[in-house]
Amino acid sequence: MKVVKFGGSSVSNAEQIKKITDIIEADNERSVIVVSAPGKRFSGDEKVTDLLIKLGDSIHGSSFDRNVYDQVLNRFRSNVNELGLREEVFTAVQTKIDEAMILIKEGVPYGMDALKSCGEDGSALVISAYLTFRNQKASYVNPRDAGIIVRNQLGGALVHEESFERLYQLRERDGILVIPGFFGFTPNGQLVTFSRGGSDITGAIVAAGVKADLYENFTDVDSVYCVNPNIVDNPKQLTSLTYREMRELSYAGFSVFHDEALIPAFREKIPVCIKNTNNPEAPGTMIVSEQPDREGHVVGIASDHGFLNIYVSKFLMNREIGFGRRLLQILEDEEVSFEHAPSGIDDMSVILRDYQLPKEKEEVVVKRIKDELDVDMVLIERDMAMIMIVGEGMNQAVGLASQAATAFKDAGVNIEMINQGSSEVSMMFGVKSESLTAAVQALYKNFFE
Ligand code: ASP
């Protein structure tokens, strides 16, 4: 049994929906389908999820942006018409959108989540109807009915353990099941969406729940590249990766796969295959638990902008019990989440995503650090980028750090921070944002050419 997830570009219009239907029909093990909301049809187009957010934001009392409302409806209207489906299919989608808009109008706290979910919900309604139209035995399955139970967390839903057992029951059902991605329900019936890009999470949860033999994730690239192809021309393609490598790479900017989505698949040891809807014959990239023939070399380079560093220095910090805890406590009190915290004898850096510390919060945090920790210096450095080299068994390989350092030297880039941390599969470098491209290109040359 295979669970197959199709991303936004794979369901963006009727032509794409025909392609995914061919893919589903080509293999009768593809029996559980998870779909995203219609994505961009061409560059400059808008994703339906973005339109729904715009629509939700425009609702004030009984007024709303009718132009955006029409744009959303037209996306579904044209799919229904071009696929030759009945009017009822469109009406079902429209009814859900209208109901969610009423929730927002009434000020129901999860109204926005309900509206955001309409993109994937509409996709699932249209695609299940189209499969039926093509004489397949197919049905739409709502995440509540499928058993996707979640907790409502700031930043997106988190799955409840009990979901997995419930999802296992889907194995009893006949025919092709089409489940909308991106949302679940709390135990008291409230709809909550995952973080952006979260249909991947649904796919992985469902694959783990039904104990699939394979989780196929269809997107619009032939395979995962070892580095961002917008930075390096024609980079090497990866035929396989381990879960840990993929998790590290997607955390630091690989946008092919949601970084949270691997955990459920990993725990059940379900292999994941990333494939291209526009070229389904290409083998894609396999993500597996073990890579027996890896000899500790670098398999990928990831990079991401948008970090900042809180640099704190205090003489004899290493002898002050509780310093680190008190520093992090200030961040906790101010509801700031951090990513890394490398430290030295007399200093400590805390690396955050930039958006965690807007200017007003920065003032409060800096003042508290000065007042409460009596430090010699506190500095906020914005415009930082992180670069990560990733590879299973790297901790055993001799000379990788020097090879990376040579690349940075060749590119004339100053390394602001190095963190090998406790992870055994990656090494992270902090650089100024403006040096990111040159540094990544130099690393690629050094490790892959
Ligand atoms: N439609 C949602 C988003 O754009 C989820 C997804 O596509 O995975 O974030």
Short mmCIF file of C-alpha atoms and ligand atoms in Angstrom, two decimals:
data_model
loop_
_atom_site.label_atom_id
_atom_site.label_comp_id
_atom_site.label_asym_id
_atom_site.label_seq_id
_atom_site.Cartn_x
_atom_site.Cartn_y
_atom_site.Cartn_z
CA MET A 1 0.00 0.00 0.00
CA LYS A 2 1.34 3.41 -0.96
CA VAL A 3 0.38 6.78 0.41
CA VAL A 4 0.83 9.44 -2.25
CA LYS A 5 0.92 13.16 -1.61
CA PHE A 6 0.58 15.70 -4.40
CA GLY A 7 1.84 19.24 -3.80
CA GLY A 8 0.29 22.52 -4.91
CA SER A 9 1.87 22.66 -8.37
CA SER A 10 0.64 19.10 -9.05
CA VAL A 11 -2.98 20.13 -8.51
CA SER A 12 -2.80 23.72 -9.76
CA ASN A 13 -5.17 23.29 -12.72
CA ALA A 14 -7.22 20.73 -14.65
CA GLU A 15 -4.26 19.66 -16.79
CA GLN A 16 -2.19 18.86 -13.71
CA ILE A 17 -5.11 17.03 -12.11
CA LYS A 18 -5.33 14.82 -15.21
CA LYS A 19 -1.63 14.04 -14.86
CA ILE A 20 -1.95 13.02 -11.22
CA THR A 21 -4.95 10.88 -12.06
CA ASP A 22 -2.83 9.04 -14.63
CA ILE A 23 -0.17 8.57 -11.97
CA ILE A 24 -2.71 7.18 -9.48
CA GLU A 25 -4.21 4.86 -12.09
CA ALA A 26 -0.80 3.58 -13.17
CA ASP A 27 -0.27 1.72 -9.88
CA ASN A 28 -3.11 0.12 -7.94
CA GLU A 29 -1.11 0.23 -4.72
CA ARG A 30 -1.55 4.01 -4.77
CA SER A 31 -4.70 3.85 -2.69
CA VAL A 32 -4.41 6.70 -0.19
CA ILE A 33 -3.99 10.14 -1.73
CA VAL A 34 -3.23 13.35 0.15
CA VAL A 35 -3.57 16.64 -1.70
CA SER A 36 -2.48 20.24 -1.30
CA ALA A 37 -4.42 23.33 -2.27
CA PRO A 38 -4.03 24.47 -5.90
CA GLY A 39 -0.64 26.19 -6.17
CA LYS A 40 0.81 28.58 -8.72
CA ARG A 41 0.03 27.81 -12.38
CA PHE A 42 2.77 30.12 -13.70
CA SER A 43 5.35 32.38 -12.15
CA GLY A 44 3.66 35.40 -10.65
CA ASP A 45 0.43 33.47 -10.05
CA GLU A 46 -0.99 33.22 -6.51
CA LYS A 47 -1.47 30.07 -4.46
CA VAL A 48 -5.04 29.44 -3.38
CA THR A 49 -3.90 29.31 0.27
CA ASP A 50 -2.42 32.80 -0.03
CA LEU A 51 -5.65 34.03 -1.61
CA LEU A 52 -7.70 32.48 1.20
CA ILE A 53 -5.53 34.24 3.80
CA LYS A 54 -6.01 37.52 1.93
CA LEU A 55 -9.74 36.89 1.82
CA GLY A 56 -9.86 36.11 5.56
CA ASP A 57 -7.92 39.28 6.38
CA SER A 58 -10.33 41.34 4.32
CA ILE A 59 -13.40 40.29 6.31
CA HIS A 60 -14.70 43.10 8.50
CA GLY A 61 -18.29 42.71 9.64
CA SER A 62 -20.23 41.78 6.57
CA SER A 63 -17.77 43.37 4.13
CA PHE A 64 -15.00 41.42 2.39
CA ASP A 65 -12.85 41.68 -0.73
CA ARG A 66 -15.14 40.36 -3.42
CA ASN A 67 -12.40 40.37 -6.02
CA VAL A 68 -10.29 37.94 -3.98
CA TYR A 69 -13.37 35.84 -3.22
CA ASP A 70 -14.05 35.56 -6.96
CA GLN A 71 -10.43 34.67 -7.68
CA VAL A 72 -10.62 31.75 -5.23
CA LEU A 73 -13.92 30.52 -6.59
CA ASN A 74 -12.73 30.83 -10.19
CA ARG A 75 -9.82 28.52 -9.50
CA PHE A 76 -12.25 25.77 -8.48
CA ARG A 77 -14.87 26.73 -11.03
CA SER A 78 -12.45 26.30 -13.94
CA ASN A 79 -11.17 22.95 -12.63
CA VAL A 80 -14.71 21.62 -12.24
CA ASN A 81 -15.71 22.82 -15.73
CA GLU A 82 -12.56 21.70 -17.53
CA LEU A 83 -12.68 18.27 -15.93
CA GLY A 84 -16.31 17.88 -16.97
CA LEU A 85 -17.60 17.49 -13.39
CA ARG A 86 -21.07 18.26 -12.14
CA GLU A 87 -22.06 21.64 -10.69
CA GLU A 88 -22.63 20.00 -7.27
CA VAL A 89 -18.90 19.54 -6.87
CA PHE A 90 -18.33 23.27 -7.21
CA THR A 91 -21.26 24.05 -4.90
CA ALA A 92 -19.77 21.81 -2.20
CA VAL A 93 -16.49 23.73 -2.35
CA GLN A 94 -18.22 27.10 -2.33
CA THR A 95 -20.43 26.14 0.62
CA LYS A 96 -17.38 25.30 2.74
CA ILE A 97 -15.73 28.62 1.87
CA ASP A 98 -18.90 30.55 2.70
CA GLU A 99 -19.30 28.71 6.01
CA ALA A 100 -15.71 29.46 7.03
CA MET A 101 -16.20 33.13 6.15
CA ILE A 102 -19.20 33.23 8.47
CA LEU A 103 -17.05 31.84 11.30
CA ILE A 104 -14.53 34.66 10.79
CA LYS A 105 -17.31 37.21 10.61
CA GLU A 106 -18.68 35.93 13.92
CA GLY A 107 -15.23 36.14 15.48
CA VAL A 108 -14.87 32.39 16.08
CA PRO A 109 -11.16 31.97 16.99
CA TYR A 110 -10.43 29.14 14.55
CA GLY A 111 -12.33 30.77 11.67
CA MET A 112 -9.11 31.63 9.81
CA ASP A 113 -7.88 28.04 10.06
CA ALA A 114 -11.22 26.85 8.70
CA LEU A 115 -10.92 29.22 5.74
CA LYS A 116 -7.26 28.32 5.06
CA SER A 117 -8.18 24.63 4.99
CA CYS A 118 -10.66 25.20 2.13
CA GLY A 119 -7.87 25.06 -0.47
CA GLU A 120 -6.89 21.47 0.27
CA ASP A 121 -10.48 20.54 1.05
CA GLY A 122 -11.60 21.83 -2.35
CA SER A 123 -8.75 19.96 -4.07
CA ALA A 124 -9.78 16.71 -2.40
CA LEU A 125 -13.45 17.19 -3.35
CA VAL A 126 -12.57 17.89 -6.99
CA ILE A 127 -9.99 15.12 -7.32
CA SER A 128 -12.14 12.44 -5.69
CA ALA A 129 -15.01 13.45 -8.00
CA TYR A 130 -12.72 13.28 -11.02
CA LEU A 131 -11.45 9.81 -10.09
CA THR A 132 -15.06 8.69 -9.80
CA PHE A 133 -15.81 10.30 -13.16
CA ARG A 134 -12.97 8.17 -14.58
CA ASN A 135 -14.73 5.07 -13.21
CA GLN A 136 -12.45 4.58 -10.23
CA LYS A 137 -13.92 3.63 -6.90
CA ALA A 138 -12.83 6.72 -4.99
CA SER A 139 -14.02 8.72 -2.03
CA TYR A 140 -13.29 12.00 -0.27
CA VAL A 141 -12.26 11.45 3.35
CA ASN A 142 -12.32 14.39 5.73
CA PRO A 143 -9.36 14.45 8.20
CA ARG A 144 -11.84 14.23 11.09
CA ASP A 145 -13.31 11.09 9.62
CA ALA A 146 -9.80 9.75 8.84
CA GLY A 147 -8.83 10.26 12.51
CA ILE A 148 -6.27 13.08 12.32
CA ILE A 149 -6.38 14.44 15.86
CA VAL A 150 -4.18 17.42 16.68
CA ARG A 151 -3.23 19.83 19.41
CA ASN A 152 -3.53 23.55 18.76
CA GLN A 153 -0.04 25.04 19.14
CA LEU A 154 1.26 28.47 18.31
CA GLY A 155 2.90 28.13 14.88
CA GLY A 156 0.71 25.24 13.76
CA ALA A 157 -1.05 22.06 14.82
CA LEU A 158 0.87 19.14 16.32
CA VAL A 159 -0.35 15.61 15.83
CA HIS A 160 -1.78 13.57 18.73
CA GLU A 161 -0.46 10.04 19.19
CA GLU A 162 -3.94 8.53 19.05
CA SER A 163 -4.23 9.57 15.40
CA PHE A 164 -1.96 6.77 14.26
CA GLU A 165 -4.16 4.00 15.62
CA ARG A 166 -7.25 5.57 14.16
CA LEU A 167 -5.63 6.05 10.78
CA TYR A 168 -4.75 2.37 10.71
CA GLN A 169 -8.49 1.69 10.32
CA LEU A 170 -8.33 3.27 6.87
CA ARG A 171 -6.80 0.03 5.68
CA GLU A 172 -10.24 -1.54 6.01
CA ARG A 173 -11.76 0.83 3.49
CA ASP A 174 -12.22 0.02 -0.14
CA GLY A 175 -11.14 2.00 -3.16
CA ILE A 176 -8.99 5.11 -3.46
CA LEU A 177 -9.23 7.48 -0.50
CA VAL A 178 -8.58 11.17 -1.12
CA ILE A 179 -7.69 13.15 2.00
CA PRO A 180 -7.10 16.91 2.08
CA GLY A 181 -3.71 17.80 3.58
CA PHE A 182 -2.78 20.63 5.93
CA PHE A 183 -5.29 20.24 8.79
CA GLY A 184 -6.69 18.11 11.55
CA PHE A 185 -9.16 18.44 14.41
CA THR A 186 -8.68 18.85 18.16
CA PRO A 187 -10.44 16.31 20.40
CA ASN A 188 -13.27 18.81 20.84
CA GLY A 189 -13.78 19.20 17.14
CA GLN A 190 -11.95 22.42 16.37
CA LEU A 191 -10.26 22.56 12.96
CA VAL A 192 -6.56 23.51 13.14
CA THR A 193 -4.09 23.86 10.29
CA PHE A 194 -0.46 22.74 10.36
CA SER A 195 2.31 25.26 9.66
CA ARG A 196 2.65 26.48 6.05
CA GLY A 197 3.55 23.72 3.62
CA GLY A 198 1.92 21.32 6.06
CA SER A 199 0.27 18.96 3.57
CA ASP A 200 3.58 17.12 3.66
CA ILE A 201 2.95 16.59 7.37
CA THR A 202 -0.49 15.12 6.69
CA GLY A 203 1.04 12.81 4.09
CA ALA A 204 3.65 11.53 6.52
CA ILE A 205 1.17 11.11 9.37
CA VAL A 206 -1.18 9.15 7.15
CA ALA A 207 1.68 7.02 5.77
CA ALA A 208 2.80 6.23 9.32
CA GLY A 209 -0.77 5.57 10.49
CA VAL A 210 -1.68 3.10 7.76
CA LYS A 211 1.85 1.63 7.88
CA ALA A 212 2.34 2.18 4.17
CA ASP A 213 5.07 0.36 2.28
CA LEU A 214 6.05 3.64 0.67
CA TYR A 215 5.22 7.32 1.02
CA GLU A 216 5.48 9.02 -2.37
CA ASN A 217 5.68 12.77 -2.37
CA PHE A 218 5.04 14.27 -5.81
CA THR A 219 6.30 17.74 -6.49
CA ASP A 220 7.74 19.60 -9.49
CA VAL A 221 11.40 18.59 -9.50
CA ASP A 222 12.97 15.33 -10.71
CA SER A 223 14.87 14.87 -7.51
CA VAL A 224 16.40 16.60 -4.55
CA TYR A 225 19.53 18.52 -5.50
CA CYS A 226 22.59 18.57 -3.28
CA VAL A 227 22.44 22.37 -3.17
CA ASN A 228 19.91 25.05 -3.98
CA PRO A 229 19.77 25.19 -7.83
CA ASN A 230 19.13 28.93 -7.64
CA ILE A 231 22.63 29.33 -6.21
CA VAL A 232 24.58 26.74 -8.21
CA ASP A 233 23.78 25.91 -11.85
CA ASN A 234 22.92 22.27 -12.59
CA PRO A 235 23.94 20.84 -9.25
CA LYS A 236 24.20 17.10 -8.64
CA GLN A 237 20.96 15.23 -8.04
CA LEU A 238 20.65 12.97 -5.05
CA THR A 239 19.34 9.46 -5.58
CA SER A 240 19.10 8.72 -1.88
CA LEU A 241 19.39 10.35 1.51
CA THR A 242 18.78 9.31 5.08
CA TYR A 243 15.94 10.80 7.14
CA ARG A 244 18.42 12.64 9.32
CA GLU A 245 20.20 14.16 6.35
CA MET A 246 16.93 15.28 4.80
CA ARG A 247 15.69 16.72 8.09
CA GLU A 248 18.85 18.80 8.50
CA LEU A 249 18.80 19.93 4.89
CA SER A 250 15.15 20.93 4.90
CA TYR A 251 15.56 22.73 8.20
CA ALA A 252 18.22 24.95 6.68
CA GLY A 253 16.42 25.96 3.54
CA PHE A 254 15.76 22.93 1.33
CA SER A 255 12.24 23.76 0.33
CA VAL A 256 11.41 20.44 -1.36
CA PHE A 257 10.05 18.88 1.79
CA HIS A 258 8.61 20.21 5.05
CA ASP A 259 11.17 19.69 7.79
CA GLU A 260 8.63 18.42 10.33
CA ALA A 261 7.14 15.91 7.95
CA LEU A 262 9.80 13.26 8.16
CA ILE A 263 9.46 12.38 11.81
CA PRO A 264 6.27 10.26 11.61
CA ALA A 265 7.60 8.39 8.56
CA PHE A 266 10.97 7.94 10.20
CA ARG A 267 9.49 6.49 13.39
CA GLU A 268 7.67 3.84 11.40
CA LYS A 269 10.65 3.37 9.06
CA ILE A 270 8.53 4.07 6.00
CA PRO A 271 10.66 4.91 2.98
CA VAL A 272 9.83 8.20 1.31
CA CYS A 273 10.25 8.86 -2.39
CA ILE A 274 10.25 12.38 -3.81
CA LYS A 275 9.05 12.37 -7.41
CA ASN A 276 8.06 14.72 -10.20
CA THR A 277 4.43 14.91 -11.38
CA ASN A 278 5.65 16.35 -14.69
CA ASN A 279 8.13 13.51 -15.21
CA PRO A 280 6.88 10.51 -13.22
CA GLU A 281 9.27 8.13 -15.00
CA ALA A 282 12.31 9.74 -13.36
CA PRO A 283 13.39 7.65 -10.35
CA GLY A 284 13.27 10.55 -7.88
CA THR A 285 15.06 10.68 -4.54
CA MET A 286 14.60 7.98 -1.92
CA ILE A 287 14.74 8.88 1.77
CA VAL A 288 15.55 5.89 3.92
CA SER A 289 16.61 5.11 7.47
CA GLU A 290 20.06 3.64 6.86
CA GLN A 291 22.72 4.25 4.28
CA PRO A 292 25.14 1.38 4.77
CA ASP A 293 27.66 2.41 2.14
CA ARG A 294 28.15 5.98 3.32
CA GLU A 295 31.72 6.80 4.11
CA GLY A 296 31.26 10.05 5.89
CA HIS A 297 31.21 12.42 2.99
CA VAL A 298 29.15 15.55 2.47
CA VAL A 299 25.91 14.82 0.61
CA GLY A 300 24.33 18.24 0.65
CA ILE A 301 24.78 21.92 1.37
CA ALA A 302 21.83 23.84 2.75
CA SER A 303 21.60 27.54 3.39
CA ASP A 304 19.09 30.00 4.67
CA HIS A 305 18.86 33.72 5.34
CA GLY A 306 16.96 35.45 8.10
CA PHE A 307 18.88 34.69 11.28
CA LEU A 308 20.21 36.93 14.00
CA ASN A 309 22.77 36.47 16.71
CA ILE A 310 22.53 37.70 20.29
CA TYR A 311 26.15 37.84 21.35
CA VAL A 312 26.75 38.13 25.08
CA SER A 313 30.14 38.39 26.73
CA LYS A 314 31.07 38.37 30.40
CA PHE A 315 34.44 37.72 31.95
CA LEU A 316 34.48 34.42 33.90
CA MET A 317 31.11 33.38 32.52
CA ASN A 318 32.34 29.78 32.64
CA ARG A 319 32.44 29.95 36.46
CA GLU A 320 29.03 31.53 36.94
CA ILE A 321 26.53 28.82 37.73
CA GLY A 322 23.20 29.28 35.99
CA PHE A 323 24.30 31.99 33.53
CA GLY A 324 23.11 30.11 30.46
CA ARG A 325 19.83 29.21 32.09
CA ARG A 326 19.13 32.79 33.11
CA LEU A 327 19.95 34.06 29.62
CA LEU A 328 17.61 31.54 28.02
CA GLN A 329 14.99 32.24 30.71
CA ILE A 330 14.81 35.84 29.55
CA LEU A 331 14.08 34.59 26.04
CA GLU A 332 11.47 32.20 27.36
CA ASP A 333 9.77 34.96 29.35
CA GLU A 334 9.63 37.11 26.24
CA GLU A 335 8.31 34.18 24.18
CA VAL A 336 11.32 34.07 21.90
CA SER A 337 12.33 30.70 20.53
CA PHE A 338 16.01 30.05 19.76
CA GLU A 339 17.73 27.75 17.29
CA HIS A 340 21.34 27.29 18.43
CA ALA A 341 23.40 28.41 21.38
CA PRO A 342 27.15 27.91 20.89
CA SER A 343 29.23 29.15 23.81
CA GLY A 344 32.83 29.96 24.75
CA ILE A 345 34.59 30.58 28.07
CA ASP A 346 33.54 34.19 28.42
CA ASP A 347 30.84 34.44 25.83
CA MET A 348 27.72 32.90 24.44
CA SER A 349 25.81 33.37 21.22
CA VAL A 350 22.16 32.65 20.79
CA ILE A 351 21.04 32.26 17.20
CA LEU A 352 17.40 32.97 16.39
CA ARG A 353 15.24 33.31 13.35
CA ASP A 354 15.10 37.04 12.70
CA TYR A 355 11.31 37.31 12.95
CA GLN A 356 11.45 36.10 16.55
CA LEU A 357 12.88 39.41 17.68
CA PRO A 358 11.09 42.45 16.28
CA LYS A 359 12.66 45.80 17.22
CA GLU A 360 10.38 46.44 20.24
CA LYS A 361 11.18 43.03 21.69
CA GLU A 362 14.88 43.52 20.98
CA GLU A 363 14.94 46.56 23.25
CA VAL A 364 13.29 44.69 26.10
CA VAL A 365 15.54 41.64 25.73
CA VAL A 366 18.76 43.67 25.53
CA LYS A 367 17.80 45.74 28.57
CA ARG A 368 16.95 42.68 30.60
CA ILE A 369 20.22 40.95 29.66
CA LYS A 370 22.18 44.04 30.71
CA ASP A 371 20.26 44.62 33.95
CA GLU A 372 19.81 41.06 35.13
CA LEU A 373 23.01 39.36 33.98
CA ASP A 374 25.44 42.22 34.47
CA VAL A 375 27.26 41.37 31.24
CA ASP A 376 30.27 43.18 29.76
CA MET A 377 28.71 43.35 26.33
CA VAL A 378 25.57 42.43 24.47
CA LEU A 379 25.36 42.78 20.72
CA ILE A 380 22.58 42.03 18.27
CA GLU A 381 23.83 41.08 14.82
CA ARG A 382 21.11 40.90 12.20
CA ASP A 383 21.35 39.81 8.54
CA MET A 384 23.00 36.54 9.36
CA ALA A 385 22.76 33.46 7.18
CA MET A 386 23.38 29.86 8.12
CA ILE A 387 25.08 27.35 5.89
CA MET A 388 25.03 23.70 6.72
CA ILE A 389 27.04 20.87 5.26
CA VAL A 390 25.30 17.57 5.82
CA GLY A 391 26.30 13.92 5.59
CA GLU A 392 25.79 10.79 7.63
CA GLY A 393 29.01 9.71 9.37
CA MET A 394 30.61 13.15 9.06
CA ASN A 395 31.74 13.08 12.66
CA GLN A 396 34.06 10.19 11.81
CA ALA A 397 35.60 11.79 8.74
CA VAL A 398 38.90 13.55 9.17
CA GLY A 399 39.52 16.92 7.52
CA LEU A 400 36.00 18.02 6.57
CA ALA A 401 36.16 21.17 8.68
CA SER A 402 39.45 22.17 7.12
CA GLN A 403 38.07 21.49 3.64
CA ALA A 404 35.09 23.73 4.42
CA ALA A 405 37.32 26.41 5.92
CA THR A 406 39.43 26.38 2.74
CA ALA A 407 36.29 26.96 0.69
CA PHE A 408 35.34 29.95 2.84
CA LYS A 409 38.87 31.28 2.50
CA ASP A 410 38.80 30.86 -1.30
CA ALA A 411 35.55 32.82 -1.40
CA GLY A 412 36.98 35.52 0.89
CA VAL A 413 34.16 34.94 3.35
CA ASN A 414 34.57 35.44 7.06
CA ILE A 415 33.00 32.72 9.22
CA GLU A 416 31.11 34.35 12.08
CA MET A 417 30.25 31.11 13.84
CA ILE A 418 30.89 27.38 13.54
CA ASN A 419 28.69 24.86 15.27
CA GLN A 420 29.17 21.15 14.97
CA GLY A 421 26.91 20.75 17.98
CA SER A 422 25.84 17.35 19.08
CA SER A 423 24.37 16.39 15.74
CA GLU A 424 26.53 13.83 14.05
CA VAL A 425 25.34 14.61 10.58
CA SER A 426 25.97 18.28 10.04
CA MET A 427 28.26 21.22 10.55
CA MET A 428 26.88 24.70 10.58
CA PHE A 429 28.50 27.99 9.65
CA GLY A 430 27.14 31.45 10.33
CA VAL A 431 28.07 34.13 7.80
CA LYS A 432 26.84 37.59 6.89
CA SER A 433 23.84 37.33 4.57
CA GLU A 434 25.62 39.17 1.77
CA SER A 435 28.33 36.46 1.65
CA LEU A 436 25.95 33.53 1.44
CA THR A 437 25.98 32.97 -2.32
CA ALA A 438 29.76 33.15 -2.67
CA ALA A 439 30.26 30.84 0.30
CA VAL A 440 27.81 28.21 -0.93
CA GLN A 441 29.30 28.26 -4.43
CA ALA A 442 32.79 27.79 -3.00
CA LEU A 443 31.65 24.92 -0.79
CA TYR A 444 29.99 23.22 -3.76
CA LYS A 445 33.18 23.54 -5.81
CA ASN A 446 35.22 22.11 -2.99
CA PHE A 447 33.01 19.19 -2.05
CA PHE A 448 31.29 18.22 -5.27
CA GLU A 449 33.35 19.18 -8.31
N1 ASP B 1 -1.55 24.90 1.12
C1 ASP B 1 -0.71 24.99 2.26
C2 ASP B 1 0.34 26.07 2.05
O1 ASP B 1 0.40 26.70 1.00
C3 ASP B 1 -0.12 23.67 2.65
C4 ASP B 1 0.64 22.95 1.56
O2 ASP B 1 0.50 23.26 0.39
O3 ASP B 1 1.38 22.02 1.90
O4 ASP B 1 1.09 26.32 2.95
#
